[in-house]
């Protein structure tokens, strides 16, 4: 497989055995205590078990690939690449390691650290976003310049960098792997940290997909949504399908009154849709309530049930049966394209629906599918 455009070219230059004009280089044995971590290291998390396994391998076979360092102003060395190997070598009990010594500028030091980690997929999305932001803030690089250096599209750089604006709880969830970068981008559509935290809780508790999280955010931002409907949706009191039904009602007072009845009667999504349809046709509220009360049992819940249920949305204990292979394929497409994806099988036909929200994202998906990213 060919390497992605530009990615790791800086490391290739560093690891090249040939001389680089204006740059001194040599491989030598350097005491571990003389080497310090890269101050610009974008990676903040190192898997302890993986480090132990690498240390065991180094103890058995030695450190085969040298780390890359640059001389610092204090007579020691600062890592450019290979911090994981350096940490594991310390655990293995080594006193010195083979190191390739290179001269670099502070900007090159950060760029190369980012490229190494991105190339090895060692950075999580938040760490990667913070690294891109540092290149912008400290060295004045544009998103296009960053994209060229790390071998990704400008849209990917922008979307990844925006993740650092997430609320603290959402950032931590992303670091812990509780949510994906796609979930993070869905949360970013909600500006209030309290709203992000509320939806984050729903994503984790109900195992919502990126598509479901995007749908919640889209409905919450709809120009016709009543504040009470928005709050009920974001706190999980009603589902996205309930909110969609209530959005039939353009009059704010009527939408709020309908919401109160949906909650009081514990209406299912199907019954809520029927209820909203009646109201939008001009049926009086009391009459519409009576009609959904006498609807078939499958369309509504018993009046004493306090929380509305969902007919067409997955919930933790009421998931529609889905072929595991189809669900896995859908998730793979979603992770690849970084946007909501639906996969529906009808007989021999398989329909794949990809949701995009602007022209930049459409261009990003085209580049990814075309292999030009």
Tab-separated table of C-alpha atoms in Angstrom:
chain	number	residue	atom	x	y	z
A	1	UNK	CA	0.000	0.000	0.000
A	2	UNK	CA	1.378	3.391	-0.897
A	3	UNK	CA	1.991	5.905	1.816
A	4	UNK	CA	-0.461	8.745	2.202
A	5	UNK	CA	0.573	11.969	0.521
A	6	UNK	CA	3.327	13.705	2.468
A	7	UNK	CA	2.785	11.819	5.705
A	8	UNK	CA	6.051	10.986	7.407
A	9	UNK	CA	8.263	12.593	4.762
A	10	UNK	CA	10.002	14.525	7.537
A	11	UNK	CA	10.790	11.310	9.365
A	12	UNK	CA	12.055	9.717	6.172
A	13	UNK	CA	14.462	12.614	5.813
A	14	UNK	CA	15.609	12.239	9.411
A	15	UNK	CA	16.122	8.490	9.147
A	16	UNK	CA	17.918	8.750	5.809
A	17	UNK	CA	21.495	7.550	5.991
A	18	UNK	CA	22.618	10.163	3.464
A	19	UNK	CA	23.775	13.620	4.562
A	20	UNK	CA	21.304	16.478	4.681
A	21	UNK	CA	22.708	19.885	3.646
A	22	UNK	CA	23.199	22.142	6.675
A	23	UNK	CA	22.182	19.421	9.154
A	24	UNK	CA	24.634	17.387	11.226
A	25	UNK	CA	23.791	13.802	12.072
A	26	UNK	CA	25.442	10.785	13.656
A	27	UNK	CA	24.400	7.622	15.463
A	28	UNK	CA	25.957	7.221	18.859
A	29	UNK	CA	25.304	5.536	22.195
A	30	UNK	CA	23.864	8.108	24.596
A	31	UNK	CA	23.097	7.615	28.314
A	32	UNK	CA	19.364	7.514	28.970
A	33	UNK	CA	19.717	10.075	31.747
A	34	UNK	CA	21.144	12.576	29.237
A	35	UNK	CA	17.974	12.437	27.132
A	36	UNK	CA	14.816	14.273	28.098
A	37	UNK	CA	11.309	14.126	26.715
A	38	UNK	CA	10.297	16.361	23.821
A	39	UNK	CA	8.815	19.546	25.301
A	40	UNK	CA	6.541	19.717	22.246
A	41	UNK	CA	5.458	16.074	22.479
A	42	UNK	CA	1.787	16.057	21.431
A	43	UNK	CA	1.183	12.637	22.925
A	44	UNK	CA	0.117	12.718	26.578
A	45	UNK	CA	-1.024	9.111	27.117
A	46	UNK	CA	1.151	6.003	26.928
A	47	UNK	CA	-0.402	2.562	27.372
A	48	UNK	CA	1.260	1.005	30.418
A	49	UNK	CA	0.746	-2.598	29.303
A	50	UNK	CA	2.126	-1.861	25.837
A	51	UNK	CA	5.184	-0.219	27.410
A	52	UNK	CA	5.771	-3.295	29.576
A	53	UNK	CA	5.532	-5.560	26.536
A	54	UNK	CA	7.972	-3.394	24.571
A	55	UNK	CA	10.347	-3.311	27.555
A	56	UNK	CA	10.315	-7.129	27.683
A	57	UNK	CA	11.156	-7.255	23.973
A	58	UNK	CA	14.007	-4.742	24.403
A	59	UNK	CA	15.325	-6.717	27.375
A	60	UNK	CA	15.388	-9.827	25.186
A	61	UNK	CA	16.586	-8.427	21.850
A	62	UNK	CA	17.923	-4.960	22.610
A	63	UNK	CA	16.803	-1.678	21.045
A	64	UNK	CA	17.063	-2.265	17.303
A	65	UNK	CA	15.773	1.074	15.968
A	66	UNK	CA	17.580	4.150	17.313
A	67	UNK	CA	15.716	7.055	18.824
A	68	UNK	CA	16.130	10.471	17.192
A	69	UNK	CA	17.392	13.373	19.294
A	70	UNK	CA	18.680	16.908	19.013
A	71	UNK	CA	21.233	18.601	21.250
A	72	UNK	CA	19.756	21.076	23.710
A	73	UNK	CA	21.209	24.240	25.229
A	74	UNK	CA	22.098	22.494	28.499
A	75	UNK	CA	24.543	19.989	27.056
A	76	UNK	CA	22.032	17.158	26.913
A	77	UNK	CA	19.623	15.862	24.304
A	78	UNK	CA	15.928	16.284	23.572
A	79	UNK	CA	13.878	13.607	21.862
A	80	UNK	CA	12.526	14.241	18.378
A	81	UNK	CA	11.091	10.758	17.809
A	82	UNK	CA	11.018	7.513	19.747
A	83	UNK	CA	9.718	8.535	23.182
A	84	UNK	CA	7.855	5.247	23.565
A	85	UNK	CA	11.089	3.304	22.884
A	86	UNK	CA	12.980	5.603	25.263
A	87	UNK	CA	10.478	5.007	28.067
A	88	UNK	CA	10.470	1.249	27.459
A	89	UNK	CA	14.302	1.151	27.434
A	90	UNK	CA	14.313	2.710	30.916
A	91	UNK	CA	11.895	0.015	32.109
A	92	UNK	CA	14.096	-2.645	30.546
A	93	UNK	CA	17.033	-1.427	32.643
A	94	UNK	CA	19.182	-0.083	29.805
A	95	UNK	CA	21.673	2.620	30.698
A	96	UNK	CA	22.217	3.919	27.189
A	97	UNK	CA	20.493	3.701	23.818
A	98	UNK	CA	21.519	4.125	20.169
A	99	UNK	CA	20.466	7.582	19.036
A	100	UNK	CA	20.523	9.471	15.764
A	101	UNK	CA	21.566	13.051	16.524
A	102	UNK	CA	20.066	15.769	14.321
A	103	UNK	CA	19.996	19.556	14.385
A	104	UNK	CA	16.491	21.006	14.261
A	105	UNK	CA	14.608	24.236	14.859
A	106	UNK	CA	11.817	24.379	17.492
A	107	UNK	CA	9.228	24.335	14.710
A	108	UNK	CA	10.795	21.275	13.088
A	109	UNK	CA	10.909	19.612	16.495
A	110	UNK	CA	7.158	19.950	16.928
A	111	UNK	CA	6.335	19.098	13.315
A	112	UNK	CA	8.399	15.923	13.375
A	113	UNK	CA	6.924	14.822	16.708
A	114	UNK	CA	3.433	15.254	15.241
A	115	UNK	CA	4.292	13.443	12.009
A	116	UNK	CA	5.817	10.498	13.864
A	117	UNK	CA	2.793	10.057	16.089
A	118	UNK	CA	0.250	10.535	13.300
A	119	UNK	CA	2.145	8.090	11.078
A	120	UNK	CA	2.111	5.464	13.817
A	121	UNK	CA	-1.505	6.302	14.817
A	122	UNK	CA	-0.259	6.947	18.361
A	123	UNK	CA	-2.176	10.192	18.920
A	124	UNK	CA	-5.812	10.290	19.876
A	125	UNK	CA	-7.946	12.864	18.104
A	126	UNK	CA	-7.756	15.408	20.938
A	127	UNK	CA	-3.975	15.252	21.197
A	128	UNK	CA	-3.737	15.608	17.427
A	129	UNK	CA	-6.054	18.622	17.483
A	130	UNK	CA	-4.022	20.293	20.222
A	131	UNK	CA	-0.826	19.702	18.259
A	132	UNK	CA	-2.299	21.376	15.172
A	133	UNK	CA	-3.428	24.320	17.299
A	134	UNK	CA	0.092	24.696	18.685
A	135	UNK	CA	1.483	24.884	15.149
A	136	UNK	CA	-1.000	27.682	14.433
A	137	UNK	CA	-0.460	29.614	17.654
A	138	UNK	CA	3.309	29.323	18.091
A	139	UNK	CA	4.520	29.251	14.493
A	140	UNK	CA	1.735	30.987	12.567
A	141	UNK	CA	1.031	28.068	10.236
A	142	UNK	CA	-2.264	28.082	8.343
A	143	UNK	CA	-4.507	25.020	8.222
A	144	UNK	CA	-3.416	24.457	4.616
A	145	UNK	CA	0.262	24.536	5.602
A	146	UNK	CA	-0.350	22.112	8.460
A	147	UNK	CA	-2.268	19.804	6.125
A	148	UNK	CA	0.650	19.747	3.688
A	149	UNK	CA	3.126	18.903	6.441
A	150	UNK	CA	1.149	16.027	7.993
A	151	UNK	CA	-0.300	14.668	4.745
A	152	UNK	CA	-3.981	15.228	5.492
A	153	UNK	CA	-6.682	17.368	3.943
A	154	UNK	CA	-7.285	20.872	5.249
A	155	UNK	CA	-10.838	19.896	6.246
A	156	UNK	CA	-9.493	17.038	8.390
A	157	UNK	CA	-7.045	19.389	10.102
A	158	UNK	CA	-9.788	21.954	10.794
A	159	UNK	CA	-12.256	19.363	12.108
A	160	UNK	CA	-9.625	17.737	14.322
A	161	UNK	CA	-8.399	21.066	15.673
A	162	UNK	CA	-11.950	22.101	16.617
A	163	UNK	CA	-12.168	19.182	19.064
A	164	UNK	CA	-10.109	21.103	21.619
A	165	UNK	CA	-13.119	23.434	22.016
A	166	UNK	CA	-15.210	20.635	23.544
A	167	UNK	CA	-16.442	20.986	27.114
A	168	UNK	CA	-14.035	19.457	29.689
A	169	UNK	CA	-16.197	16.380	30.297
A	170	UNK	CA	-16.434	15.688	26.560
A	171	UNK	CA	-12.666	16.144	26.108
A	172	UNK	CA	-12.013	13.636	28.872
A	173	UNK	CA	-14.476	11.153	27.342
A	174	UNK	CA	-12.653	11.467	24.033
A	175	UNK	CA	-9.285	10.895	25.717
A	176	UNK	CA	-10.667	7.843	27.532
A	177	UNK	CA	-12.091	6.393	24.328
A	178	UNK	CA	-15.671	6.576	25.630
A	179	UNK	CA	-16.702	8.550	22.527
A	180	UNK	CA	-15.263	8.898	19.018
A	181	UNK	CA	-14.088	11.989	17.184
A	182	UNK	CA	-17.355	11.838	15.230
A	183	UNK	CA	-19.308	12.071	18.483
A	184	UNK	CA	-17.106	15.005	19.477
A	185	UNK	CA	-17.902	16.864	16.268
A	186	UNK	CA	-21.611	16.280	16.873
A	187	UNK	CA	-21.286	17.748	20.377
A	188	UNK	CA	-19.459	20.801	19.019
A	189	UNK	CA	-22.649	21.858	17.268
A	190	UNK	CA	-23.970	22.653	20.761
A	191	UNK	CA	-22.228	25.754	22.083
A	192	UNK	CA	-23.303	25.507	25.734
A	193	UNK	CA	-21.016	23.234	27.827
A	194	UNK	CA	-23.999	22.109	29.925
A	195	UNK	CA	-25.803	20.943	26.781
A	196	UNK	CA	-22.711	19.128	25.560
A	197	UNK	CA	-22.432	17.371	28.917
A	198	UNK	CA	-26.111	16.365	28.847
A	199	UNK	CA	-25.858	14.823	25.376
A	200	UNK	CA	-22.515	13.246	26.273
A	201	UNK	CA	-24.245	11.396	29.118
A	202	UNK	CA	-26.873	10.107	26.684
A	203	UNK	CA	-24.241	9.007	24.148
A	204	UNK	CA	-22.399	6.967	26.774
A	205	UNK	CA	-25.437	5.623	28.622
A	206	UNK	CA	-27.410	4.662	25.513
A	207	UNK	CA	-24.431	3.798	23.309
A	208	UNK	CA	-25.629	6.242	20.652
A	209	UNK	CA	-23.994	6.126	17.234
A	210	UNK	CA	-22.469	9.203	15.591
A	211	UNK	CA	-25.552	9.418	13.377
A	212	UNK	CA	-27.876	9.459	16.387
A	213	UNK	CA	-25.781	12.106	18.154
A	214	UNK	CA	-25.746	14.252	15.000
A	215	UNK	CA	-29.511	13.914	14.691
A	216	UNK	CA	-30.026	15.099	18.267
A	217	UNK	CA	-27.835	18.149	17.696
A	218	UNK	CA	-29.530	18.957	14.394
A	219	UNK	CA	-33.008	18.826	15.965
A	220	UNK	CA	-31.899	20.856	18.986
A	221	UNK	CA	-30.688	23.612	16.656
A	222	UNK	CA	-33.798	23.621	14.488
A	223	UNK	CA	-35.204	27.129	14.158
A	224	UNK	CA	-38.700	25.969	15.116
A	225	UNK	CA	-37.793	24.019	18.234
A	226	UNK	CA	-39.368	25.335	21.452
A	227	UNK	CA	-36.923	25.774	24.371
A	228	UNK	CA	-38.849	23.206	26.416
A	229	UNK	CA	-38.700	20.682	23.556
A	230	UNK	CA	-34.983	21.338	23.155
A	231	UNK	CA	-34.336	20.799	26.860
A	232	UNK	CA	-36.405	17.607	26.958
A	233	UNK	CA	-34.519	16.249	23.946
A	234	UNK	CA	-31.028	17.079	25.200
A	235	UNK	CA	-31.724	15.571	28.628
A	236	UNK	CA	-33.224	12.378	27.237
A	237	UNK	CA	-36.782	13.001	28.443
A	238	UNK	CA	-37.983	12.596	24.854
A	239	UNK	CA	-36.283	10.939	21.897
A	240	UNK	CA	-35.188	12.491	18.627
A	241	UNK	CA	-38.243	10.947	16.971
A	242	UNK	CA	-40.518	12.655	19.532
A	243	UNK	CA	-38.814	15.983	18.843
A	244	UNK	CA	-39.186	15.451	15.100
A	245	UNK	CA	-42.914	14.920	15.549
A	246	UNK	CA	-43.286	18.046	17.692
A	247	UNK	CA	-41.491	20.144	15.076
A	248	UNK	CA	-44.573	19.747	12.895
A	249	UNK	CA	-46.073	22.450	15.113
A	250	UNK	CA	-44.752	25.876	14.168
A	251	UNK	CA	-46.703	27.731	16.860
A	252	UNK	CA	-44.455	27.804	19.977
A	253	UNK	CA	-47.356	27.720	22.465
A	254	UNK	CA	-48.987	24.775	20.689
A	255	UNK	CA	-45.699	22.869	20.494
A	256	UNK	CA	-45.136	23.379	24.213
A	257	UNK	CA	-48.688	22.256	25.027
A	258	UNK	CA	-48.222	19.173	22.854
A	259	UNK	CA	-44.953	18.368	24.633
A	260	UNK	CA	-46.698	18.509	27.993
A	261	UNK	CA	-49.306	16.022	26.769
A	262	UNK	CA	-46.685	13.701	25.268
A	263	UNK	CA	-44.959	13.570	28.649
A	264	UNK	CA	-48.156	13.317	30.687
A	265	UNK	CA	-49.607	10.503	28.558
A	266	UNK	CA	-46.302	8.723	27.955
A	267	UNK	CA	-46.956	8.648	24.203
A	268	UNK	CA	-44.813	6.515	21.924
A	269	UNK	CA	-43.133	8.155	18.944
A	270	UNK	CA	-45.803	6.822	16.584
A	271	UNK	CA	-48.594	8.137	18.775
A	272	UNK	CA	-46.768	11.458	19.182
A	273	UNK	CA	-46.511	11.786	15.421
A	274	UNK	CA	-50.246	11.117	15.054
A	275	UNK	CA	-50.967	13.598	17.847
A	276	UNK	CA	-48.859	16.336	16.214
A	277	UNK	CA	-50.444	15.630	12.827
A	278	UNK	CA	-53.923	16.138	14.287
A	279	UNK	CA	-52.893	19.421	15.899
A	280	UNK	CA	-51.224	20.682	12.717
A	281	UNK	CA	-54.493	20.014	10.862
A	282	UNK	CA	-56.325	22.308	13.253
A	283	UNK	CA	-57.860	19.726	15.600
A	284	UNK	CA	-58.362	21.169	19.065
A	285	UNK	CA	-55.908	20.050	21.754
A	286	UNK	CA	-58.535	18.316	23.926
A	287	UNK	CA	-59.996	16.485	20.929
A	288	UNK	CA	-56.552	15.377	19.722
A	289	UNK	CA	-55.785	14.067	23.215
A	290	UNK	CA	-58.975	12.010	23.232
A	291	UNK	CA	-58.213	10.569	19.794
A	292	UNK	CA	-54.741	9.355	20.772
A	293	UNK	CA	-56.143	8.023	24.047
A	294	UNK	CA	-58.432	5.664	22.135
A	295	UNK	CA	-55.802	4.759	19.534
A	296	UNK	CA	-54.758	1.070	19.238
A	297	UNK	CA	-52.504	-0.106	22.098
A	298	UNK	CA	-49.546	-0.462	19.733
A	299	UNK	CA	-49.580	3.272	19.107
A	300	UNK	CA	-49.499	4.486	22.700
A	301	UNK	CA	-48.653	3.557	26.235
A	302	UNK	CA	-50.866	3.255	29.272
A	303	UNK	CA	-51.582	6.757	30.662
A	304	UNK	CA	-49.789	6.061	33.939
A	305	UNK	CA	-46.432	5.501	32.177
A	306	UNK	CA	-44.443	8.675	32.861
A	307	UNK	CA	-41.805	8.534	30.141
A	308	UNK	CA	-42.509	8.410	26.389
A	309	UNK	CA	-41.086	5.435	24.523
A	310	UNK	CA	-39.637	5.088	21.069
A	311	UNK	CA	-41.054	3.005	18.247
A	312	UNK	CA	-38.338	3.717	15.728
A	313	UNK	CA	-35.240	4.674	17.730
A	314	UNK	CA	-32.827	2.288	19.446
A	315	UNK	CA	-32.812	2.373	23.243
A	316	UNK	CA	-30.595	0.329	25.566
A	317	UNK	CA	-33.195	-2.337	26.274
A	318	UNK	CA	-35.273	-2.076	23.085
A	319	UNK	CA	-32.947	-2.373	20.087
A	320	UNK	CA	-34.286	-3.324	16.688
A	321	UNK	CA	-32.612	-6.590	15.573
A	322	UNK	CA	-29.826	-5.774	13.111
A	323	UNK	CA	-27.534	-8.147	11.259
A	324	UNK	CA	-24.197	-7.891	13.163
A	325	UNK	CA	-22.266	-7.888	9.879
A	326	UNK	CA	-24.349	-5.002	8.529
A	327	UNK	CA	-23.921	-3.042	11.750
A	328	UNK	CA	-20.170	-3.626	11.713
A	329	UNK	CA	-20.009	-2.502	8.069
A	330	UNK	CA	-22.005	0.627	8.918
A	331	UNK	CA	-19.691	1.491	11.809
A	332	UNK	CA	-16.604	0.956	9.643
A	333	UNK	CA	-17.968	3.335	7.001
A	334	UNK	CA	-18.885	5.833	9.738
A	335	UNK	CA	-15.404	5.721	11.236
A	336	UNK	CA	-13.756	5.982	7.809
A	337	UNK	CA	-15.852	8.874	6.552
A	338	UNK	CA	-16.225	10.580	9.956
A	339	UNK	CA	-19.915	11.320	9.354
A	340	UNK	CA	-23.270	9.593	9.991
A	341	UNK	CA	-23.921	6.598	7.736
A	342	UNK	CA	-27.017	4.422	7.312
A	343	UNK	CA	-26.968	0.941	5.790
A	344	UNK	CA	-30.291	-0.598	4.758
A	345	UNK	CA	-30.645	-4.012	3.133
A	346	UNK	CA	-33.745	-4.663	0.992
A	347	UNK	CA	-33.702	-8.053	-0.715
A	348	UNK	CA	-30.577	-8.106	-2.875
A	349	UNK	CA	-30.174	-4.344	-2.735
A	350	UNK	CA	-27.987	-2.607	-0.157
A	351	UNK	CA	-28.509	1.130	0.244
A	352	UNK	CA	-25.746	3.189	1.879
A	353	UNK	CA	-26.760	6.718	2.909
A	354	UNK	CA	-23.998	9.203	3.814
A	355	UNK	CA	-24.971	12.423	5.593
A	356	UNK	CA	-22.883	15.567	5.055
A	357	UNK	CA	-23.492	19.024	6.487
A	358	UNK	CA	-21.548	21.372	4.224
A	359	UNK	CA	-19.527	21.572	1.013
A	360	UNK	CA	-16.204	21.259	2.832
A	361	UNK	CA	-17.226	17.967	4.398
A	362	UNK	CA	-18.461	16.735	1.014
A	363	UNK	CA	-15.067	17.590	-0.507
A	364	UNK	CA	-13.336	15.834	2.393
A	365	UNK	CA	-15.326	12.630	1.801
A	366	UNK	CA	-14.620	12.787	-1.936
A	367	UNK	CA	-10.880	13.105	-1.268
A	368	UNK	CA	-10.958	10.195	1.153
A	369	UNK	CA	-12.860	7.923	-1.230
A	370	UNK	CA	-10.722	9.041	-4.163
A	371	UNK	CA	-7.516	8.357	-2.258
A	372	UNK	CA	-6.229	11.911	-2.670
A	373	UNK	CA	-6.405	12.868	0.998
